Amino acid sequence: MPLILSLCGHHNSGKTTLGTFLVQELIKDGYKVGVVKSTKEEGALTDKPGTDTWRYRRAGAYKVCLFQKDLVTLYLPSFCKSQDFLEYLRYLFYDCDLLLLEGFKYLGGISKIWVLSKGEDPEEIKKNLSMVELIVDSSEKDRTLEYVKKKLEVKSKTEVSLWVNEGEITLKPFIQDILKNLILGFLRGLKGVPEEVYQIEVKIKKK
């Protein structure tokens, strides 16, 4: 599962400039980075009216995917709950080390980097928005990169992660060991489990 961070700020604060810098630098170090960008535009079509995908979506298909040799385009319905949205992103970008969101300042459960606009008060940002861990201006590229790398290093050393609703729960190393050994011991008594187990995921829905 990827580390998810949100790059937030007002229009023209330099989010995309900073974000593209992070992507370029991180891939040099071998990280695989995914990006999801939000927009205030509504009803904007990315395929032309009359195309086959447009016709399927107009007919009421829940999800539509256009598969090409060099590109896959996936059309999804809007998500009502942030929990469902984040859960879907984790699965969609499961093979990424980092998923960088641009925007989504009110989305709960994820750490945020705020890119300051001219004249903004950092204290007001902290007061009004949750989970803003770093406040920078767009010129502080190296500082932002260092912060992201440290987050990725911590995640790479984490063997067990626990998510409740849309938020990740921090586990101390001895708690991670207890959960890991408990689940591995349980799996040893089950048929059909591969001899080599490299990743386990448990999902529980409370009625």
Coordinates of N, CA and C in Angstrom, one line a residue:
M1 N 0.8 -1.2 0.0 CA 0.0 0.0 0.0 C 0.9 1.3 0.0
P2 N 0.5 2.3 -0.7 CA 1.3 3.5 -0.8 C 1.2 4.4 0.4
L3 N 2.2 5.2 0.6 CA 2.1 6.3 1.5 C 1.3 7.4 0.7
I4 N 0.3 7.9 1.4 CA -0.5 8.9 0.7 C -0.3 10.3 1.4
L5 N 0.1 11.3 0.6 CA 0.3 12.7 1.1 C -0.5 13.6 0.2
S6 N -1.0 14.7 0.8 CA -1.7 15.7 0.0 C -1.0 17.0 -0.1
L7 N -0.8 17.5 -1.3 CA -0.1 18.8 -1.5 C -1.2 19.8 -1.7
C8 N -1.4 20.7 -0.7 CA -2.5 21.6 -0.7 C -2.1 23.1 -0.8
G9 N -3.0 23.9 -1.1 CA -2.7 25.4 -1.2 C -3.8 26.0 -2.1
H10 N -3.8 27.3 -2.1 CA -4.7 28.1 -2.9 C -4.2 28.1 -4.4
H11 N -5.1 28.5 -5.3 CA -4.8 28.6 -6.7 C -3.6 29.4 -7.0
N12 N -2.7 28.9 -7.8 CA -1.5 29.6 -8.2 C -0.4 29.7 -7.1
S13 N -0.5 28.8 -6.1 CA 0.5 28.9 -5.0 C 1.8 28.1 -5.4
G14 N 1.7 27.4 -6.4 CA 2.9 26.6 -6.9 C 2.8 25.1 -6.6
K15 N 1.7 24.6 -6.3 CA 1.5 23.2 -6.0 C 2.1 22.2 -7.0
T16 N 1.7 22.5 -8.3 CA 2.1 21.6 -9.4 C 3.6 21.7 -9.6
T17 N 4.1 22.9 -9.5 CA 5.6 23.1 -9.7 C 6.3 22.3 -8.7
L18 N 5.9 22.4 -7.4 CA 6.5 21.6 -6.3 C 6.3 20.1 -6.5
G19 N 5.1 19.8 -6.9 CA 4.7 18.4 -7.0 C 5.5 17.7 -8.1
T20 N 5.7 18.3 -9.3 CA 6.5 17.7 -10.3 C 7.9 17.6 -10.0
F21 N 8.4 18.5 -9.2 CA 9.8 18.4 -8.7 C 10.0 17.2 -7.8
L22 N 9.0 17.0 -6.9 CA 9.1 15.8 -6.0 C 9.0 14.5 -6.8
V23 N 8.2 14.5 -7.8 CA 8.0 13.2 -8.6 C 9.4 13.0 -9.3
Q24 N 9.9 14.0 -9.9 CA 11.2 13.8 -10.7 C 12.3 13.3 -9.8
E25 N 12.4 14.0 -8.6 CA 13.5 13.6 -7.7 C 13.4 12.2 -7.1
L26 N 12.1 11.9 -6.7 CA 11.9 10.6 -6.0 C 12.1 9.4 -7.0
I27 N 11.7 9.6 -8.3 CA 11.9 8.5 -9.2 C 13.4 8.3 -9.5
K28 N 14.2 9.3 -9.3 CA 15.7 9.1 -9.4 C 16.2 8.2 -8.4
D29 N 15.5 8.2 -7.2 CA 15.9 7.3 -6.1 C 15.3 6.0 -6.1
G30 N 14.5 5.7 -7.2 CA 13.9 4.4 -7.4 C 12.5 4.3 -6.8
Y31 N 11.9 5.3 -6.4 CA 10.6 5.3 -5.9 C 9.6 5.3 -7.0
K32 N 8.5 4.6 -6.8 CA 7.4 4.6 -7.8 C 6.3 5.6 -7.3
V33 N 6.0 6.6 -8.0 CA 5.1 7.7 -7.5 C 3.8 7.8 -8.4
G34 N 2.7 7.8 -7.8 CA 1.4 8.0 -8.4 C 0.9 9.4 -8.1
V35 N 0.0 10.0 -8.9 CA -0.5 11.3 -8.6 C -2.0 11.3 -8.9
V36 N -2.8 12.0 -8.1 CA -4.2 12.2 -8.3 C -4.4 13.7 -8.1
K37 N -4.9 14.4 -9.1 CA -5.2 15.9 -9.0 C -6.6 16.2 -9.0
S38 N -7.0 17.0 -8.1 CA -8.4 17.4 -8.0 C -8.7 18.7 -8.8
T39 N -9.9 19.0 -9.2 CA -10.2 20.2 -9.9 C -11.6 20.6 -9.5
K40 N -11.9 21.9 -9.6 CA -13.2 22.5 -9.2 C -14.2 22.4 -10.4
E41 N -13.7 22.0 -11.5 CA -14.6 21.9 -12.7 C -15.5 20.8 -12.5
E42 N -16.7 20.9 -12.9 CA -17.8 19.9 -12.8 C -18.3 19.6 -14.2
G43 N -18.5 18.3 -14.5 CA -19.1 17.8 -15.7 C -18.2 17.9 -16.9
A44 N -16.9 18.1 -16.7 CA -15.9 18.2 -17.8 C -15.7 16.8 -18.3
L45 N -15.9 16.6 -19.6 CA -15.7 15.3 -20.3 C -14.3 15.1 -20.8
T46 N -13.8 13.9 -20.5 CA -12.4 13.6 -21.0 C -12.5 12.8 -22.2
D47 N -13.7 12.3 -22.6 CA -13.9 11.7 -23.9 C -15.0 12.4 -24.6
K48 N -14.9 12.4 -25.9 CA -15.8 13.2 -26.7 C -17.2 12.5 -26.8
P49 N -18.3 13.3 -26.8 CA -19.6 12.8 -27.0 C -19.7 12.0 -28.3
G50 N -20.3 10.8 -28.2 CA -20.4 10.0 -29.4 C -19.4 8.9 -29.4
T51 N -18.3 8.9 -28.6 CA -17.4 7.8 -28.6 C -18.0 6.6 -27.9
D52 N -17.4 5.5 -28.0 CA -17.9 4.3 -27.4 C -18.0 4.4 -25.9
T53 N -16.9 4.9 -25.3 CA -16.9 5.0 -23.8 C -17.9 5.9 -23.4
W54 N -18.1 7.0 -24.1 CA -19.1 8.0 -23.7 C -20.5 7.4 -23.8
R55 N -20.8 6.5 -24.8 CA -22.1 5.9 -25.0 C -22.3 4.9 -23.9
Y56 N -21.3 4.1 -23.5 CA -21.4 3.2 -22.4 C -21.8 3.9 -21.1
R57 N -21.1 5.0 -20.8 CA -21.3 5.8 -19.6 C -22.7 6.4 -19.6
R58 N -23.1 6.9 -20.8 CA -24.4 7.5 -20.9 C -25.5 6.4 -20.7
A59 N -25.2 5.2 -21.1 CA -26.2 4.1 -20.9 C -26.3 3.7 -19.5
G60 N -25.4 4.1 -18.6 CA -25.5 3.9 -17.2 C -24.5 2.9 -16.6
A61 N -23.5 2.5 -17.4 CA -22.5 1.6 -16.8 C -21.8 2.3 -15.6
Y62 N -21.7 1.5 -14.5 CA -21.1 2.0 -13.3 C -19.7 2.4 -13.4
K63 N -18.9 1.6 -14.1 CA -17.5 2.0 -14.3 C -17.1 1.6 -15.8
V64 N -16.3 2.4 -16.4 CA -16.0 2.1 -17.8 C -14.4 2.3 -17.9
C65 N -13.8 1.4 -18.7 CA -12.4 1.5 -18.9 C -12.0 1.4 -20.4
L66 N -11.2 2.3 -20.8 CA -10.7 2.3 -22.2 C -9.3 1.7 -22.2
F67 N -9.0 0.6 -22.8 CA -7.7 -0.1 -22.8 C -7.1 0.1 -24.2
Q68 N -5.9 0.8 -24.2 CA -5.1 1.0 -25.4 C -3.7 0.3 -25.2
K69 N -2.9 0.2 -26.2 CA -1.6 -0.5 -26.1 C -0.7 0.2 -25.1
D70 N -0.8 1.6 -25.1 CA 0.1 2.4 -24.3 C -0.6 3.2 -23.2
L71 N -1.9 3.0 -23.0 CA -2.6 3.8 -22.0 C -3.9 3.1 -21.6
V72 N -4.2 3.2 -20.3 CA -5.5 2.8 -19.8 C -6.2 3.9 -19.2
T73 N -7.5 4.2 -19.6 CA -8.3 5.3 -19.0 C -9.4 4.7 -18.3
L74 N -9.6 5.0 -17.0 CA -10.6 4.5 -16.2 C -11.6 5.6 -15.8
Y75 N -12.9 5.4 -16.1 CA -13.9 6.3 -15.7 C -14.7 5.8 -14.5
L76 N -14.7 6.5 -13.4 CA -15.4 6.1 -12.2 C -16.5 7.1 -11.8
P77 N -17.5 6.6 -11.0 CA -18.4 7.5 -10.5 C -17.8 8.3 -9.3
S78 N -18.5 9.4 -8.9 CA -18.0 10.2 -7.8 C -18.2 9.4 -6.5
F79 N -17.3 9.7 -5.5 CA -17.4 9.0 -4.2 C -18.0 9.9 -3.2
C80 N -19.0 9.4 -2.5 CA -19.7 10.2 -1.5 C -18.9 10.3 -0.2
K81 N -18.2 9.2 0.2 CA -17.5 9.2 1.4 C -16.0 9.2 1.2
S82 N -15.3 10.0 2.0 CA -13.8 10.1 1.9 C -13.2 8.7 2.2
Q83 N -13.8 8.0 3.1 CA -13.3 6.6 3.4 C -13.3 5.7 2.2
D84 N -14.4 5.7 1.4 CA -14.5 4.9 0.2 C -13.5 5.4 -0.8
F85 N -13.3 6.7 -0.9 CA -12.4 7.2 -1.9 C -10.9 6.8 -1.6
L86 N -10.5 7.0 -0.3 CA -9.2 6.6 0.0 C -8.9 5.1 -0.1
E87 N -9.9 4.3 0.3 CA -9.8 2.9 0.2 C -9.6 2.5 -1.3
Y88 N -10.3 3.1 -2.2 CA -10.2 2.8 -3.6 C -8.8 3.2 -4.1
L89 N -8.4 4.4 -3.7 CA -7.0 4.8 -4.2 C -5.9 3.9 -3.7
R90 N -6.0 3.4 -2.5 CA -5.0 2.5 -2.0 C -4.9 1.2 -2.9
Y91 N -6.1 0.7 -3.3 CA -6.1 -0.5 -4.2 C -5.7 -0.1 -5.6
L92 N -6.1 1.0 -6.1 CA -5.8 1.4 -7.5 C -4.3 1.7 -7.6
F93 N -3.7 2.2 -6.6 CA -2.2 2.6 -6.7 C -1.4 1.7 -5.7
Y94 N -1.9 0.4 -5.6 CA -1.3 -0.5 -4.6 C 0.2 -0.7 -4.8
D95 N 0.7 -0.6 -6.1 CA 2.1 -0.9 -6.4 C 3.0 0.3 -6.3
C96 N 2.4 1.5 -5.9 CA 3.2 2.7 -5.8 C 3.8 2.8 -4.4
D97 N 5.0 3.4 -4.3 CA 5.5 3.8 -2.9 C 4.9 5.0 -2.4
L98 N 4.6 5.9 -3.2 CA 3.9 7.2 -2.8 C 2.8 7.5 -3.7
L99 N 1.7 7.9 -3.2 CA 0.6 8.5 -3.9 C 0.5 10.0 -3.5
L100 N 0.7 10.9 -4.4 CA 0.7 12.3 -4.1 C -0.6 12.9 -4.6
L101 N -1.4 13.4 -3.7 CA -2.7 14.1 -4.1 C -2.4 15.6 -4.2
E102 N -2.9 16.2 -5.2 CA -2.8 17.6 -5.3 C -4.2 18.2 -5.1
G103 N -4.3 18.9 -4.0 CA -5.6 19.4 -3.6 C -6.2 18.6 -2.4
F104 N -7.5 18.4 -2.3 CA -8.1 17.6 -1.3 C -7.8 18.1 0.1
K105 N -7.8 19.4 0.3 CA -7.4 19.9 1.6 C -8.3 19.6 2.7
Y106 N -9.6 19.2 2.4 CA -10.5 18.9 3.5 C -10.7 17.4 3.6
L107 N -9.9 16.6 2.9 CA -10.0 15.1 3.0 C -9.3 14.7 4.3
G108 N -10.0 13.9 5.1 CA -9.5 13.5 6.3 C -8.7 12.2 6.2
G109 N -7.8 12.0 7.2 CA -7.1 10.7 7.3 C -5.8 10.7 6.6
I110 N -5.3 11.8 6.0 CA -4.0 11.9 5.4 C -3.2 13.1 5.8
S111 N -1.9 12.9 5.8 CA -1.0 14.0 6.1 C -1.0 15.0 4.9
K112 N -0.8 16.3 5.3 CA -0.9 17.3 4.2 C 0.3 18.2 4.3
I113 N 0.7 18.7 3.1 CA 1.8 19.7 2.9 C 1.1 20.9 2.4
W114 N 1.2 22.0 3.1 CA 0.5 23.3 2.6 C 1.5 24.2 1.9
V115 N 1.2 24.6 0.7 CA 2.0 25.5 -0.1 C 1.5 26.9 0.1
L116 N 2.2 27.8 0.7 CA 1.7 29.1 1.1 C 1.6 30.0 -0.1
S117 N 0.6 30.8 -0.1 CA 0.4 31.9 -1.1 C 1.0 33.2 -0.4
K118 N 1.2 34.2 -1.1 CA 1.8 35.4 -0.6 C 0.8 36.0 0.4
G119 N 1.4 36.3 1.6 CA 0.6 37.0 2.7 C -0.2 36.1 3.6
E120 N -0.1 34.8 3.3 CA -0.9 33.8 4.2 C -0.2 33.6 5.5
D121 N -1.0 33.4 6.5 CA -0.5 33.2 7.9 C -0.4 31.7 8.2
P122 N 0.7 31.2 8.4 CA 0.8 29.7 8.7 C 0.0 29.3 9.9
E123 N -0.1 30.1 10.9 CA -0.8 29.8 12.1 C -2.3 29.6 11.8
E124 N -2.8 30.4 10.9 CA -4.2 30.3 10.5 C -4.5 29.0 9.8
I125 N -3.5 28.6 9.0 CA -3.6 27.3 8.3 C -3.7 26.2 9.3
K126 N -2.8 26.2 10.2 CA -2.8 25.1 11.3 C -4.1 25.1 12.0
K127 N -4.6 26.3 12.3 CA -5.9 26.4 13.1 C -7.1 25.8 12.3
N128 N -7.1 26.1 11.1 CA -8.3 25.8 10.3 C -8.3 24.4 9.5
L129 N -7.2 23.8 9.4 CA -7.1 22.6 8.7 C -6.4 21.5 9.5
S130 N -6.9 20.3 9.4 CA -6.4 19.1 10.1 C -5.3 18.5 9.4
M131 N -4.3 17.9 10.1 CA -3.3 17.0 9.6 C -2.3 17.7 8.6
V132 N -2.2 19.1 8.8 CA -1.2 19.8 8.0 C 0.2 19.6 8.8
E133 N 1.1 18.8 8.2 CA 2.3 18.5 8.9 C 3.5 19.4 8.5
L134 N 3.4 20.0 7.3 CA 4.5 20.8 6.8 C 3.9 22.0 6.0
I135 N 4.4 23.2 6.3 CA 4.0 24.4 5.6 C 5.2 25.0 5.0
V136 N 5.1 25.2 3.6 CA 6.3 25.7 2.9 C 5.8 26.7 1.8
D137 N 6.8 27.4 1.3 CA 6.4 28.1 0.0 C 7.0 27.3 -1.1
S138 N 6.6 27.6 -2.3 CA 7.0 26.8 -3.5 C 8.5 26.7 -3.7
S139 N 9.2 27.7 -3.2 CA 10.7 27.7 -3.4 C 11.4 26.7 -2.5
E140 N 10.7 26.2 -1.5 CA 11.4 25.3 -0.5 C 11.3 23.9 -0.9
K141 N 11.9 23.6 -2.1 CA 11.8 22.3 -2.7 C 12.6 21.2 -2.0
D142 N 13.8 21.6 -1.6 CA 14.7 20.6 -0.9 C 14.1 20.2 0.5
R143 N 13.6 21.2 1.2 CA 13.0 21.0 2.5 C 11.8 20.0 2.4
T144 N 11.0 20.2 1.3 CA 9.8 19.4 1.1 C 10.2 18.0 0.7
L145 N 11.2 17.9 -0.1 CA 11.7 16.6 -0.6 C 12.3 15.8 0.6
E146 N 13.0 16.4 1.5 CA 13.5 15.8 2.7 C 12.4 15.2 3.6
Y147 N 11.4 16.0 3.8 CA 10.2 15.6 4.6 C 9.6 14.4 4.0
V148 N 9.4 14.4 2.7 CA 8.7 13.2 2.0 C 9.6 12.0 2.1
K149 N 10.9 12.1 1.9 CA 11.8 11.0 2.0 C 11.8 10.4 3.4
K150 N 11.8 11.2 4.4 CA 11.7 10.7 5.8 C 10.4 9.9 6.0
K151 N 9.3 10.4 5.5 CA 8.0 9.7 5.6 C 8.1 8.3 4.9
L152 N 8.7 8.3 3.7 CA 8.9 7.0 3.0 C 9.8 6.1 3.7
E153 N 10.8 6.6 4.3 CA 11.8 5.7 5.1 C 11.1 5.1 6.3
V154 N 10.3 5.8 7.0 CA 9.6 5.3 8.1 C 8.6 4.2 7.7
K155 N 7.9 4.5 6.6 CA 6.9 3.5 6.1 C 7.6 2.2 5.6
S156 N 8.8 2.4 5.0 CA 9.5 1.2 4.5 C 9.9 0.3 5.7
K157 N 10.1 0.8 6.9 CA 10.5 0.1 8.0 C 9.3 -0.5 8.8
T158 N 8.1 -0.1 8.4 CA 6.9 -0.6 9.1 C 6.5 -1.9 8.5
E159 N 6.5 -2.9 9.3 CA 6.1 -4.3 8.8 C 4.6 -4.5 8.9
V160 N 3.9 -3.9 9.8 CA 2.5 -4.0 10.0 C 1.8 -2.7 10.1
S161 N 0.8 -2.5 9.3 CA 0.0 -1.2 9.4 C -1.4 -1.5 9.7
L162 N -2.1 -0.6 10.4 CA -3.5 -0.8 10.8 C -4.2 0.4 10.4
W163 N -5.3 0.2 9.6 CA -6.2 1.3 9.2 C -7.6 1.1 9.8
V164 N -8.1 2.2 10.5 CA -9.5 2.1 11.0 C -10.2 3.3 10.3
N165 N -11.3 2.9 9.6 CA -12.0 3.8 8.8 C -11.0 4.4 7.7
E166 N -10.8 5.7 7.6 CA -9.9 6.2 6.6 C -8.5 6.6 7.2
G167 N -8.3 6.4 8.5 CA -7.1 6.8 9.1 C -6.2 5.7 9.5
E168 N -4.9 5.9 9.4 CA -3.9 4.9 9.8 C -3.6 5.1 11.3
I169 N -3.5 4.0 12.0 CA -3.2 3.9 13.4 C -1.8 3.6 13.6
T170 N -1.0 4.5 14.3 CA 0.4 4.2 14.5 C 0.5 3.1 15.5
L171 N 1.4 2.1 15.2 CA 1.6 1.0 16.0 C 3.1 0.9 16.5
K172 N 3.3 0.7 17.8 CA 4.6 0.6 18.3 C 5.2 -0.8 17.8
P173 N 6.5 -0.9 17.7 CA 7.1 -2.1 17.1 C 6.7 -3.4 17.8
F174 N 6.5 -3.4 19.2 CA 6.1 -4.6 19.8 C 4.7 -5.0 19.5
I175 N 3.8 -4.0 19.3 CA 2.4 -4.3 18.8 C 2.5 -4.9 17.4
Q176 N 3.3 -4.3 16.5 CA 3.4 -4.9 15.2 C 3.9 -6.4 15.2
D177 N 4.8 -6.7 16.1 CA 5.3 -8.0 16.2 C 4.2 -9.0 16.7
I178 N 3.4 -8.5 17.7 CA 2.3 -9.3 18.2 C 1.3 -9.7 17.1
L179 N 0.9 -8.6 16.4 CA -0.1 -8.8 15.3 C 0.4 -9.7 14.2
K180 N 1.7 -9.5 13.8 CA 2.3 -10.3 12.7 C 2.4 -11.7 13.1
N181 N 2.9 -12.0 14.3 CA 3.0 -13.4 14.7 C 1.7 -14.1 14.9
L182 N 0.7 -13.4 15.4 CA -0.6 -13.9 15.6 C -1.2 -14.3 14.3
I183 N -1.2 -13.5 13.3 CA -1.8 -13.8 12.0 C -1.0 -14.9 11.3
L184 N 0.3 -14.8 11.3 CA 1.1 -15.9 10.7 C 0.9 -17.2 11.3
G185 N 0.7 -17.3 12.6 CA 0.4 -18.5 13.3 C -0.9 -19.0 12.9
F186 N -1.9 -18.2 12.7 CA -3.2 -18.6 12.3 C -3.2 -19.1 10.9
L187 N -2.4 -18.5 10.0 CA -2.3 -19.0 8.6 C -1.7 -20.3 8.5
R188 N -0.8 -20.7 9.4 CA -0.2 -22.0 9.3 C -1.1 -23.1 9.5
G189 N -2.3 -22.9 10.1 CA -3.3 -23.9 10.3 C -4.3 -24.0 9.2
L190 N -4.2 -23.1 8.1 CA -5.2 -23.1 7.1 C -4.7 -23.8 5.8
K191 N -5.6 -24.4 5.1 CA -5.3 -25.0 3.8 C -5.3 -23.9 2.7
G192 N -4.5 -24.1 1.7 CA -4.5 -23.2 0.5 C -3.6 -22.0 0.6
V193 N -3.0 -21.8 1.8 CA -2.1 -20.7 2.0 C -0.7 -21.0 1.3
P194 N -0.2 -20.1 0.4 CA 1.1 -20.4 -0.2 C 2.2 -20.6 0.8
E195 N 3.2 -21.4 0.4 CA 4.3 -21.7 1.3 C 5.1 -20.4 1.5
E196 N 5.3 -19.6 0.5 CA 5.9 -18.3 0.7 C 4.9 -17.2 0.8
V197 N 4.8 -16.6 1.9 CA 3.9 -15.5 2.2 C 4.7 -14.2 2.3
Y198 N 4.4 -13.2 1.4 CA 5.2 -12.0 1.4 C 4.3 -10.8 1.8
Q199 N 3.0 -10.9 1.7 CA 2.1 -9.8 2.1 C 0.8 -10.4 2.5
I200 N 0.2 -9.8 3.6 CA -1.1 -10.3 4.1 C -2.0 -9.1 4.3
E201 N -3.2 -9.2 3.9 CA -4.2 -8.1 4.1 C -5.4 -8.7 4.7
V202 N -5.9 -8.1 5.8 CA -7.1 -8.5 6.5 C -8.1 -7.3 6.5
K203 N -9.3 -7.5 6.0 CA -10.3 -6.4 6.0 C -11.5 -6.9 6.8
I204 N -11.9 -6.1 7.8 CA -13.1 -6.4 8.6 C -14.1 -5.3 8.5
K205 N -15.3 -5.6 8.2 CA -16.4 -4.7 8.1 C -17.3 -4.9 9.3
K206 N -17.5 -3.8 10.1 CA -18.4 -4.0 11.3 C -19.8 -3.7 10.9
K207 N -20.7 -4.6 11.3 CA -22.1 -4.4 10.9 C -22.8 -3.3 11.7

